[in-house]
PDB file of C-alpha atoms in Angstrom:
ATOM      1  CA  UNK A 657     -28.528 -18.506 -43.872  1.00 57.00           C
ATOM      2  CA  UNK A 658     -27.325 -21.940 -43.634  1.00 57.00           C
ATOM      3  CA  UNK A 659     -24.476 -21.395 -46.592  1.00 58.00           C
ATOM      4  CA  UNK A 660     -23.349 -18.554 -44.193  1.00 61.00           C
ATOM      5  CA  UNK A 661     -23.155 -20.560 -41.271  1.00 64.00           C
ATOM      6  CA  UNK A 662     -21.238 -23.085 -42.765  1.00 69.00           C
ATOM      7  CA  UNK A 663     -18.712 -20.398 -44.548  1.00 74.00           C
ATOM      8  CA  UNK A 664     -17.908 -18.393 -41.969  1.00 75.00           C
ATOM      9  CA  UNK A 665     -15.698 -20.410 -39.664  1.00 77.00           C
ATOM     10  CA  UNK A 666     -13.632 -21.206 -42.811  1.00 82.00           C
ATOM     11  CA  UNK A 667     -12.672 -17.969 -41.773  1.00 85.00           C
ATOM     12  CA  UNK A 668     -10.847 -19.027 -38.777  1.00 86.00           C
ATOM     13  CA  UNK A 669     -10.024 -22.378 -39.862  1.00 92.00           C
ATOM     14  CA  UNK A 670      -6.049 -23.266 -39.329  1.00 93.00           C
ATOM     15  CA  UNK A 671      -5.797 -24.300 -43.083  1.00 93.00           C
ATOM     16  CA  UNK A 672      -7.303 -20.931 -44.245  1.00 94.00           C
ATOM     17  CA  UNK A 673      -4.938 -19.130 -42.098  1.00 95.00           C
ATOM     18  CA  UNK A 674      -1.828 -21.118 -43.185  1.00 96.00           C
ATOM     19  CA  UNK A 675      -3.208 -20.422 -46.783  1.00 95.00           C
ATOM     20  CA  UNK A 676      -3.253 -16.835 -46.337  1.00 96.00           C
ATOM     21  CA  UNK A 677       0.781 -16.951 -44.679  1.00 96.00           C
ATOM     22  CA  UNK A 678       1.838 -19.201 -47.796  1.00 96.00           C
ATOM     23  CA  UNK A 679       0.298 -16.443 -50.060  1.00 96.00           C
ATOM     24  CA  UNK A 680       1.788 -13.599 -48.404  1.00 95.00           C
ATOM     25  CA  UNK A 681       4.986 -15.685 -48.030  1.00 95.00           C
ATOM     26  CA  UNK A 682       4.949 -16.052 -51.872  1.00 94.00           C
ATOM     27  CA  UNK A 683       4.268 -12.403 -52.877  1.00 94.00           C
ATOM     28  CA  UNK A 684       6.140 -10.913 -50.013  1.00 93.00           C
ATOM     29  CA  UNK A 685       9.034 -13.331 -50.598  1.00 91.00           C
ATOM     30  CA  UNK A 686       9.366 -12.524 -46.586  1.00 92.00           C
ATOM     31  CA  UNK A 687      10.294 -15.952 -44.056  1.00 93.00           C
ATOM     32  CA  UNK A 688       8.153 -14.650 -41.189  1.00 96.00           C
ATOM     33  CA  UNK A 689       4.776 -15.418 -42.720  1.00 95.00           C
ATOM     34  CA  UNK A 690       6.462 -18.939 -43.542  1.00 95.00           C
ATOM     35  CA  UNK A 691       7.142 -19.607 -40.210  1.00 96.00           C
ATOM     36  CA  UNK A 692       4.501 -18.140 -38.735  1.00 96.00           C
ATOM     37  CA  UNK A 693       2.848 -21.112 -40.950  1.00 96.00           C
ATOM     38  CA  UNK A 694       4.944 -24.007 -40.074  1.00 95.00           C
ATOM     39  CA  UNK A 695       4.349 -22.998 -36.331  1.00 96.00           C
ATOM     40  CA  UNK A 696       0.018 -23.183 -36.651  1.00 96.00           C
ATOM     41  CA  UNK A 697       0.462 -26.493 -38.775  1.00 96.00           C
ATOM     42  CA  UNK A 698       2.061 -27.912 -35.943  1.00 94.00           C
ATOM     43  CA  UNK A 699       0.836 -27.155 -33.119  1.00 95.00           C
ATOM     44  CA  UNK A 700      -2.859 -27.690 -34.988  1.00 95.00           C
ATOM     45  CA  UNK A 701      -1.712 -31.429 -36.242  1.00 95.00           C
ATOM     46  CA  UNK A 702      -0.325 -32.315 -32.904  1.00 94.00           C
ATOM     47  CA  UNK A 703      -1.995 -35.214 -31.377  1.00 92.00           C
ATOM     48  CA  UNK A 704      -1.309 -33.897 -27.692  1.00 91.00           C
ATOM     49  CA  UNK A 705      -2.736 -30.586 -28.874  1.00 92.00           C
ATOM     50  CA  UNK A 706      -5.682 -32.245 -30.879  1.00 91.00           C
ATOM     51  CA  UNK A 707      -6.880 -34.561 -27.592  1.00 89.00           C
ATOM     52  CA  UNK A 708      -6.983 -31.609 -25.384  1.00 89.00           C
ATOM     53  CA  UNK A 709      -9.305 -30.113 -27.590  1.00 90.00           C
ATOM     54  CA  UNK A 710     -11.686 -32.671 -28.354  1.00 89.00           C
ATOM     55  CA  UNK A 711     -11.711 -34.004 -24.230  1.00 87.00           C
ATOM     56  CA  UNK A 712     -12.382 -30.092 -23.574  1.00 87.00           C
ATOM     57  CA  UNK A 713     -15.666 -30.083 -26.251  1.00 86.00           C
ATOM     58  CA  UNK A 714     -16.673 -33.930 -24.730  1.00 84.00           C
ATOM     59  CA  UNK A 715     -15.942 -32.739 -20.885  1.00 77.00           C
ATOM     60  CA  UNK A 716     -19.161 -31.169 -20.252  1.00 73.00           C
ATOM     61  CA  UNK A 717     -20.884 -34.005 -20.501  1.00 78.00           C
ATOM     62  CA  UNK A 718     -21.096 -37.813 -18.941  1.00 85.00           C
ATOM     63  CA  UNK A 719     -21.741 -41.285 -19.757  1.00 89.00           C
ATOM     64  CA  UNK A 720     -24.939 -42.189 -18.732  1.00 93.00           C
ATOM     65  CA  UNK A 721     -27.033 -45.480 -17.990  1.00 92.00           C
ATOM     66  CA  UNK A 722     -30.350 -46.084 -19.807  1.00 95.00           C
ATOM     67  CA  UNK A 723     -31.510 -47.401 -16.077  1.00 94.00           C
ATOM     68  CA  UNK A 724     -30.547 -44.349 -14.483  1.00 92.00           C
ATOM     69  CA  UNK A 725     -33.496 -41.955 -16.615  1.00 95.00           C
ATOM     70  CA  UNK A 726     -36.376 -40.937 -15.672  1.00 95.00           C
ATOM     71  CA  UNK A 727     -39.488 -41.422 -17.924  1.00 96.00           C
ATOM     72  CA  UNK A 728     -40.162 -38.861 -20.579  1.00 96.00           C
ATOM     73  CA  UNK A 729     -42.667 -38.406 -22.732  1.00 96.00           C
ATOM     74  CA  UNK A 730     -40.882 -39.274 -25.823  1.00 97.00           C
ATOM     75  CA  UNK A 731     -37.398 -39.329 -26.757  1.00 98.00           C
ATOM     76  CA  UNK A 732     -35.821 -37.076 -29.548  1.00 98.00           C
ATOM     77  CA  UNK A 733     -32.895 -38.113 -31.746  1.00 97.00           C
ATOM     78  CA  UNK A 734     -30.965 -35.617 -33.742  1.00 97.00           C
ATOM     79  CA  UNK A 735     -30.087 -36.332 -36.996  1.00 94.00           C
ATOM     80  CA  UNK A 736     -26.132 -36.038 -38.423  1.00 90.00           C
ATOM     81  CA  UNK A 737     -25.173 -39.657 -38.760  1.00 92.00           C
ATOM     82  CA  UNK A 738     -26.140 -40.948 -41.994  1.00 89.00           C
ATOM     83  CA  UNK A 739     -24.242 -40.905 -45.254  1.00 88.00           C
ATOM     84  CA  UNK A 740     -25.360 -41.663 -48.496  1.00 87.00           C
ATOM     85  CA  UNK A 741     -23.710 -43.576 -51.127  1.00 88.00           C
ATOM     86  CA  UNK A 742     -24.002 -43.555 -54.813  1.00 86.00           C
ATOM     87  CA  UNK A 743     -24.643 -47.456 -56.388  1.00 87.00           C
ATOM     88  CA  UNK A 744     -25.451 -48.477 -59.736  1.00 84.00           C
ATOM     89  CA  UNK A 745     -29.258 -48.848 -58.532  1.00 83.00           C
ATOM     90  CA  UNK A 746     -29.607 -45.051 -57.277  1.00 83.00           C
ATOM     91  CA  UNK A 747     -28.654 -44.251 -53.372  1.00 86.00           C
ATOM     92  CA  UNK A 748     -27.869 -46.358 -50.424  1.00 85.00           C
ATOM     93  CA  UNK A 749     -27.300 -45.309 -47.138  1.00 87.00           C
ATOM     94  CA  UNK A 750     -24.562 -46.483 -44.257  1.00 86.00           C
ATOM     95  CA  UNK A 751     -23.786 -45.539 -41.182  1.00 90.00           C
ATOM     96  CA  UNK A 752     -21.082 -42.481 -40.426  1.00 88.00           C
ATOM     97  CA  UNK A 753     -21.494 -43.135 -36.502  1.00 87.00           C
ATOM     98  CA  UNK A 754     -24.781 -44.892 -35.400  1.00 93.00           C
ATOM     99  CA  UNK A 755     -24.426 -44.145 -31.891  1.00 94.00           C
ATOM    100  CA  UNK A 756     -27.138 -41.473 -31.608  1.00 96.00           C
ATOM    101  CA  UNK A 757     -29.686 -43.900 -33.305  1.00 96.00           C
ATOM    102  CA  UNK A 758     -28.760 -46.887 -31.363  1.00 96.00           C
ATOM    103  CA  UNK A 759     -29.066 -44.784 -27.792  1.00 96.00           C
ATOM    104  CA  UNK A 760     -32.775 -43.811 -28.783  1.00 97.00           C
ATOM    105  CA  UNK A 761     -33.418 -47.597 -29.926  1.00 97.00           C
ATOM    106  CA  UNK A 762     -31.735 -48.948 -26.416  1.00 96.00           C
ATOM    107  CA  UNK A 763     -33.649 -45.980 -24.317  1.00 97.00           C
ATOM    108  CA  UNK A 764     -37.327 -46.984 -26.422  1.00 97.00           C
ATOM    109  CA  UNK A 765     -36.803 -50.797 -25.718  1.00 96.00           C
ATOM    110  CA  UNK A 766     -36.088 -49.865 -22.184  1.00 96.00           C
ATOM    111  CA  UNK A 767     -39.369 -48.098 -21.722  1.00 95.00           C
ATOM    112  CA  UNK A 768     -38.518 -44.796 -20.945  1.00 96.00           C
ATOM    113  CA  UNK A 769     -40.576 -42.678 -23.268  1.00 96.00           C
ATOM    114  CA  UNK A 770     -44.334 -43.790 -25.638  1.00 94.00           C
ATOM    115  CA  UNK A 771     -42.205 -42.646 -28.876  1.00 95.00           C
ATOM    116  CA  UNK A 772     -39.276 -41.753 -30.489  1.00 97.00           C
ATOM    117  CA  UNK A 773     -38.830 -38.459 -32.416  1.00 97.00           C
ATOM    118  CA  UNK A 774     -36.394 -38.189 -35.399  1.00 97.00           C
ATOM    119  CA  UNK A 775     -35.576 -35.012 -36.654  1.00 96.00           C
ATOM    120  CA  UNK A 776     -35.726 -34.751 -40.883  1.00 93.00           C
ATOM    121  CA  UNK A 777     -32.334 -33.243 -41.153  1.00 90.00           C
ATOM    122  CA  UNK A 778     -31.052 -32.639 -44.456  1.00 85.00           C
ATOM    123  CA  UNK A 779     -29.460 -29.854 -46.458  1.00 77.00           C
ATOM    124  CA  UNK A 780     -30.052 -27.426 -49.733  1.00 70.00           C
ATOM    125  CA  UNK A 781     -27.477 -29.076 -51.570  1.00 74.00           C
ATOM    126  CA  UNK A 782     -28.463 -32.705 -50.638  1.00 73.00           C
ATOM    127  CA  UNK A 783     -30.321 -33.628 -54.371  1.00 75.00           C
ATOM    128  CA  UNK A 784     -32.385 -37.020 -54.298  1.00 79.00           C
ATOM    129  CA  UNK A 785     -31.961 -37.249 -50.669  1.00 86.00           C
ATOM    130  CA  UNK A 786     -34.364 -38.144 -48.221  1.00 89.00           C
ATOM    131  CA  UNK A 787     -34.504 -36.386 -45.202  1.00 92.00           C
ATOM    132  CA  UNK A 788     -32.314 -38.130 -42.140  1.00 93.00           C
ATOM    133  CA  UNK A 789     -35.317 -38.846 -40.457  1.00 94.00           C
ATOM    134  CA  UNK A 790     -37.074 -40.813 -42.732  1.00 94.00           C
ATOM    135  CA  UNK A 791     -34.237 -42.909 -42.826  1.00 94.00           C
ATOM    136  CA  UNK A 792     -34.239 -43.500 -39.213  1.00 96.00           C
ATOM    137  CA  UNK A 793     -37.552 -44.675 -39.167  1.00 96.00           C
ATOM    138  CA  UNK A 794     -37.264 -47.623 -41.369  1.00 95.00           C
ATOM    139  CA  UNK A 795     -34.104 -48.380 -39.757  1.00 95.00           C
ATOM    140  CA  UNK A 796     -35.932 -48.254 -36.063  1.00 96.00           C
ATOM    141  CA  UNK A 797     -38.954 -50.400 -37.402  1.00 96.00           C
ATOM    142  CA  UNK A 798     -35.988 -53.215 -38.590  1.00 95.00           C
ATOM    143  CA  UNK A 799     -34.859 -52.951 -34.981  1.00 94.00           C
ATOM    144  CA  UNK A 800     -38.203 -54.097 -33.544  1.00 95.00           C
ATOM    145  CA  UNK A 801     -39.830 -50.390 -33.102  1.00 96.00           C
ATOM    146  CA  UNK A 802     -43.637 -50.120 -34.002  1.00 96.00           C
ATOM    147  CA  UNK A 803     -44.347 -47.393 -36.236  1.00 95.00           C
ATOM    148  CA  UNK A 804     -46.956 -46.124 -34.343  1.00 95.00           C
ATOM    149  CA  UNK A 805     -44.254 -45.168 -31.915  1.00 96.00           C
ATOM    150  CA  UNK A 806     -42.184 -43.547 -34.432  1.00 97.00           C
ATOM    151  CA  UNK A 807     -42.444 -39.622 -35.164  1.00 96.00           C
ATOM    152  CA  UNK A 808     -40.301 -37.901 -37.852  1.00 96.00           C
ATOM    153  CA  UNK A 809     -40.215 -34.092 -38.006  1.00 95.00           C
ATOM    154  CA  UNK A 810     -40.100 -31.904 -40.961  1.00 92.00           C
ATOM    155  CA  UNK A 811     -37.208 -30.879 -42.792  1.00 92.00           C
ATOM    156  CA  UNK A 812     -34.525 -29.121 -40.497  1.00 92.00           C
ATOM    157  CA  UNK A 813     -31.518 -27.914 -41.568  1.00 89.00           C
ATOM    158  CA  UNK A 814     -29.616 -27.266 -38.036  1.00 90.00           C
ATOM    159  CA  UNK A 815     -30.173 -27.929 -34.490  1.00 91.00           C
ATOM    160  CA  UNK A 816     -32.511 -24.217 -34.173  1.00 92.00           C
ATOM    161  CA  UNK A 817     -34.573 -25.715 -36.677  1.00 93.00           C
ATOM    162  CA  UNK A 818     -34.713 -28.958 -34.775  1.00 95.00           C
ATOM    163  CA  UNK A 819     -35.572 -27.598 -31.934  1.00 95.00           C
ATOM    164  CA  UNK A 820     -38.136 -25.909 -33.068  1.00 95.00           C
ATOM    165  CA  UNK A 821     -39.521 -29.035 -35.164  1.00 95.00           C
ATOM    166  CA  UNK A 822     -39.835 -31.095 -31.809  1.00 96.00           C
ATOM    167  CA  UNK A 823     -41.038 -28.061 -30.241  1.00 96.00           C
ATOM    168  CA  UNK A 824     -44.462 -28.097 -32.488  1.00 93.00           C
ATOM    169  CA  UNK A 825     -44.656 -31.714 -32.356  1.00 92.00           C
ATOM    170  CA  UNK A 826     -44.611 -31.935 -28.321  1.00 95.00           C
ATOM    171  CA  UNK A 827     -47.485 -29.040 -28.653  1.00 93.00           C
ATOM    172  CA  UNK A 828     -49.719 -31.365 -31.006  1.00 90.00           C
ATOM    173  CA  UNK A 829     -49.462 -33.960 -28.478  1.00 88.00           C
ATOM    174  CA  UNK A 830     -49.383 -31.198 -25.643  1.00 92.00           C
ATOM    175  CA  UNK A 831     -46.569 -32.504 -23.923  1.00 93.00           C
ATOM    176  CA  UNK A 832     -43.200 -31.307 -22.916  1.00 93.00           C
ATOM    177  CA  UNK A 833     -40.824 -33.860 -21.505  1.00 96.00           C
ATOM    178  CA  UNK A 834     -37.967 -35.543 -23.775  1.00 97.00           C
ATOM    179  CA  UNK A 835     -34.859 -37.417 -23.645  1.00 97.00           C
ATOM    180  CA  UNK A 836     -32.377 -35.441 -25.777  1.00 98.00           C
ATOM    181  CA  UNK A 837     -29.844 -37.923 -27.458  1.00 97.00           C
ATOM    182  CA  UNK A 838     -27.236 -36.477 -29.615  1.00 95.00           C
ATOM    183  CA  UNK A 839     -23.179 -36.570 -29.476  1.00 93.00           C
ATOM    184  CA  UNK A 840     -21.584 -35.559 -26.590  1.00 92.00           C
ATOM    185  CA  UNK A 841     -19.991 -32.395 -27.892  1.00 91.00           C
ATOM    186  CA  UNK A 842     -22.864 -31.158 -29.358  1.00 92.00           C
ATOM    187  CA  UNK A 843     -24.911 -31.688 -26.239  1.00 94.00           C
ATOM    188  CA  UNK A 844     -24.623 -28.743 -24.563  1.00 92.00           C
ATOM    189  CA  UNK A 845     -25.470 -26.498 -27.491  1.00 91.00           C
ATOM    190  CA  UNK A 846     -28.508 -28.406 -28.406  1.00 94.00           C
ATOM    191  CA  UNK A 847     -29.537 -29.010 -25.067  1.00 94.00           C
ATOM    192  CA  UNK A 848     -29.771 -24.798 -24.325  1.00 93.00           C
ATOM    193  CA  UNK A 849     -31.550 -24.315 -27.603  1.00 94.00           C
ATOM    194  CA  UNK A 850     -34.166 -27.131 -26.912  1.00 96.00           C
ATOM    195  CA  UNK A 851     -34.710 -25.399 -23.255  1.00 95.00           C
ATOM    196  CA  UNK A 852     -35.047 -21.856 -25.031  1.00 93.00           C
ATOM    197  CA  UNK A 853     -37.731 -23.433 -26.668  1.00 94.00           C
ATOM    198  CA  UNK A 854     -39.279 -24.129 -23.609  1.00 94.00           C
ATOM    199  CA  UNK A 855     -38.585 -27.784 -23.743  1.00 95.00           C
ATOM    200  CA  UNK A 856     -38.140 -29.533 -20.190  1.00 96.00           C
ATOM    201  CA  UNK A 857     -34.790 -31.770 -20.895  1.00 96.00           C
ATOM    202  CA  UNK A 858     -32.817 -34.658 -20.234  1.00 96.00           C
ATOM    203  CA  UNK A 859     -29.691 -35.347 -21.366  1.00 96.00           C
ATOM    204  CA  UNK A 860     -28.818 -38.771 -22.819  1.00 97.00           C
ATOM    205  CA  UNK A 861     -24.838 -38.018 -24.798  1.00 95.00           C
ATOM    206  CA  UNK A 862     -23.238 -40.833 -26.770  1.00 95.00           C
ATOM    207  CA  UNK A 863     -20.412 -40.511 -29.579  1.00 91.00           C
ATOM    208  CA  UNK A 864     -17.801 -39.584 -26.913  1.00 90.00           C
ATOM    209  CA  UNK A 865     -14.837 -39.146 -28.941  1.00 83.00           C
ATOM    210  CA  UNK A 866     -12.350 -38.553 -25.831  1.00 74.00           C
ATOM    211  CA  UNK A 867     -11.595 -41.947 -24.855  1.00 69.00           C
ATOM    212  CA  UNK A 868      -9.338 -42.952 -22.971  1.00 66.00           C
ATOM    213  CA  UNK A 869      -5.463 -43.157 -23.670  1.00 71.00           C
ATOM    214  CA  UNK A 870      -1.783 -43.328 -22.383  1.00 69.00           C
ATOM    215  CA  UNK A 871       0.297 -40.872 -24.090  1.00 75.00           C
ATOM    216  CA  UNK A 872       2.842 -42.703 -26.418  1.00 75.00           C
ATOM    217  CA  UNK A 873       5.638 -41.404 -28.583  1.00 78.00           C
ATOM    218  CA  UNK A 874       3.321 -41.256 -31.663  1.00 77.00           C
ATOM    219  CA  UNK A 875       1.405 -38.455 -29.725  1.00 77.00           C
ATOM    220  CA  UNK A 876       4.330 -36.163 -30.095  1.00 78.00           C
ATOM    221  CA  UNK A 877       4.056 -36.816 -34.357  1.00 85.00           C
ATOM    222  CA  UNK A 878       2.208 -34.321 -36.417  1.00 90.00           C
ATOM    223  CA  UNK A 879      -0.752 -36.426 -37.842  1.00 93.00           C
ATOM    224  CA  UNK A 880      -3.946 -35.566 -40.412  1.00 93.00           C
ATOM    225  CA  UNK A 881      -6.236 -37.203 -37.898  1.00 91.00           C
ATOM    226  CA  UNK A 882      -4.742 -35.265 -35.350  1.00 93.00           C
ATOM    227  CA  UNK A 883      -5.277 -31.685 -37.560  1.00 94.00           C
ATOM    228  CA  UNK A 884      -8.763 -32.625 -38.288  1.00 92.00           C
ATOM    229  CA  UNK A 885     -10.137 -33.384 -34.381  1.00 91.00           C
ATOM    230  CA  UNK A 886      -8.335 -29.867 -34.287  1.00 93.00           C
ATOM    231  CA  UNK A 887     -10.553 -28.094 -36.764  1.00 92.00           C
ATOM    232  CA  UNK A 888     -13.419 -30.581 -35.790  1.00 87.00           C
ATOM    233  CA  UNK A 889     -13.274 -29.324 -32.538  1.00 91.00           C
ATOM    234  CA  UNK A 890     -12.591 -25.809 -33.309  1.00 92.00           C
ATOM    235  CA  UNK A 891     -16.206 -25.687 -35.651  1.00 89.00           C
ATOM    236  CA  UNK A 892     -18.107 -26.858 -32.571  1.00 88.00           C
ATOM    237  CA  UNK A 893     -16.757 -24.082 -30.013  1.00 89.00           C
ATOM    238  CA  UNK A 894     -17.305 -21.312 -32.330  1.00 87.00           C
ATOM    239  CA  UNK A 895     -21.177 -22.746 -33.440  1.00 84.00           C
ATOM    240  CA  UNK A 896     -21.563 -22.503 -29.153  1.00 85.00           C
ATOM    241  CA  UNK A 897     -20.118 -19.131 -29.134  1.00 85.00           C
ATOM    242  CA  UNK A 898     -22.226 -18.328 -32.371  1.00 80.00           C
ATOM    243  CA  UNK A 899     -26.028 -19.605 -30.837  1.00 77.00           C
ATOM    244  CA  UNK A 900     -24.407 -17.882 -27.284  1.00 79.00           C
ATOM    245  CA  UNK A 901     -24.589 -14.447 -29.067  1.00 78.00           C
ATOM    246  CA  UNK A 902     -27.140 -14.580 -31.104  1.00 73.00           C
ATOM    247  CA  UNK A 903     -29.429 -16.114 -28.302  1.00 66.00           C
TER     248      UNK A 903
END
């Protein structure tokens, strides 16, 4: 299931698309398919375009302060921001954006939950990986975290599965409240599928990737960046629209 949901908005992907045009462009030998091309690349690479789209997937949620939160009983990070790296002594792991990790650490240190919950996220094809998780952990004990206040699910492979992880190990300890951290654009997906599971939420969203900006004339220039915040964004509305339907 996982392959599928990662195939299937390929589907509806702006490159795909402009693939299929240039094809039919170059057995039709027709211009409309070409333009039709030229127009989706860009509008899709166009930094004014691209913002909008990535401010509408961060707008649903706000910046908060660790003060303002109530006490929970533990506090759940989601996994998705580790990468690892190939070295002559085996793997290494860095950072791809630590923000998730570092708003559990700053919310634990604060007091506002007994433990910390990372999620074991990894994926079928990831070979001589450890899970996400795991990772976290040893990181968290580096920061200062006591190990007895460190929890690390099973392996997950999406946020359902995460869910669903936190939602047995809140039943071992029979409780219920948590302090969701994860990006800001996937917040309001994750946060309906924890609360499906019955899970009494709060939201904590970091990784805000809408910041904020005065247009320039460099905004108005067709950029990569630009066509992949596009796509970026794009994958995240139709996973919302996917877990909306099928729950």
């Amino acid at each position: 299931m996982i392959y599928l949901n990662k195939l299937l908005p390929y589907l509806v992907y702006p490159i795909t698309i402009i693939t299929f045009l240039l094809i039919w462009a170059a057995i039709s030998r027709k211009r409309l398919p070409v333009i039709l091309a030229l127009v989706l690349l860009i509008i899709t690479s166009s930094p004014i375009v691209s913002h909008q789209m990535v401010a509408y997937i961060d707008g649903q949620e706000r910046k908060k302060i660790v003060e303002d939160m109530d006490v929970a009983d533990s506090i759940v990070v989601l996994s998705g921001m580790i990468v690892p790296i190939k070295t002559k002594q085996g793997i290494a792991y860095e950072w791809g954006d630590p923000d998730r990790f570092f708003g559990g650490i700053e919310l634990i240190k604060a007091g506002k939950a007994k433990n910390i919950i990372f999620t074991g996220g990894i994926l079928p094809w990831q070979k001589n990986i450890q899970p996400e998780g795991q990772i976290l952990a040893k990181f968290a004990e580096e920061y200062g975290i006591p190990s007895s206040q460190i929890i690390v699910t099973g392996d997950v492979e999406n946020t359902r599965d995460e869910a669903k992880a936190v939602r047995e190990m809140l039943t071992k300890n029979n409780t219920n409240k948590v302090i969701l951290v994860t990006s800001a654009f996937h917040m309001p997906r994750a946060s309906k599928l924890f609360l499906k599971e019955g899970i009494e939420v709060q939201t904590y969203p970091v990784d805000f990737k809408a910041g904020i900006s005065n247009i320039t004339p460099m905004d108005f220039l067709p950029s990569a960046d630009a066509f992949f915040g596009f796509q970026y964004s794009l994958r995240e509305l139709i996973g919302r629209a996917y877990y909306r339907f099928r729950y």
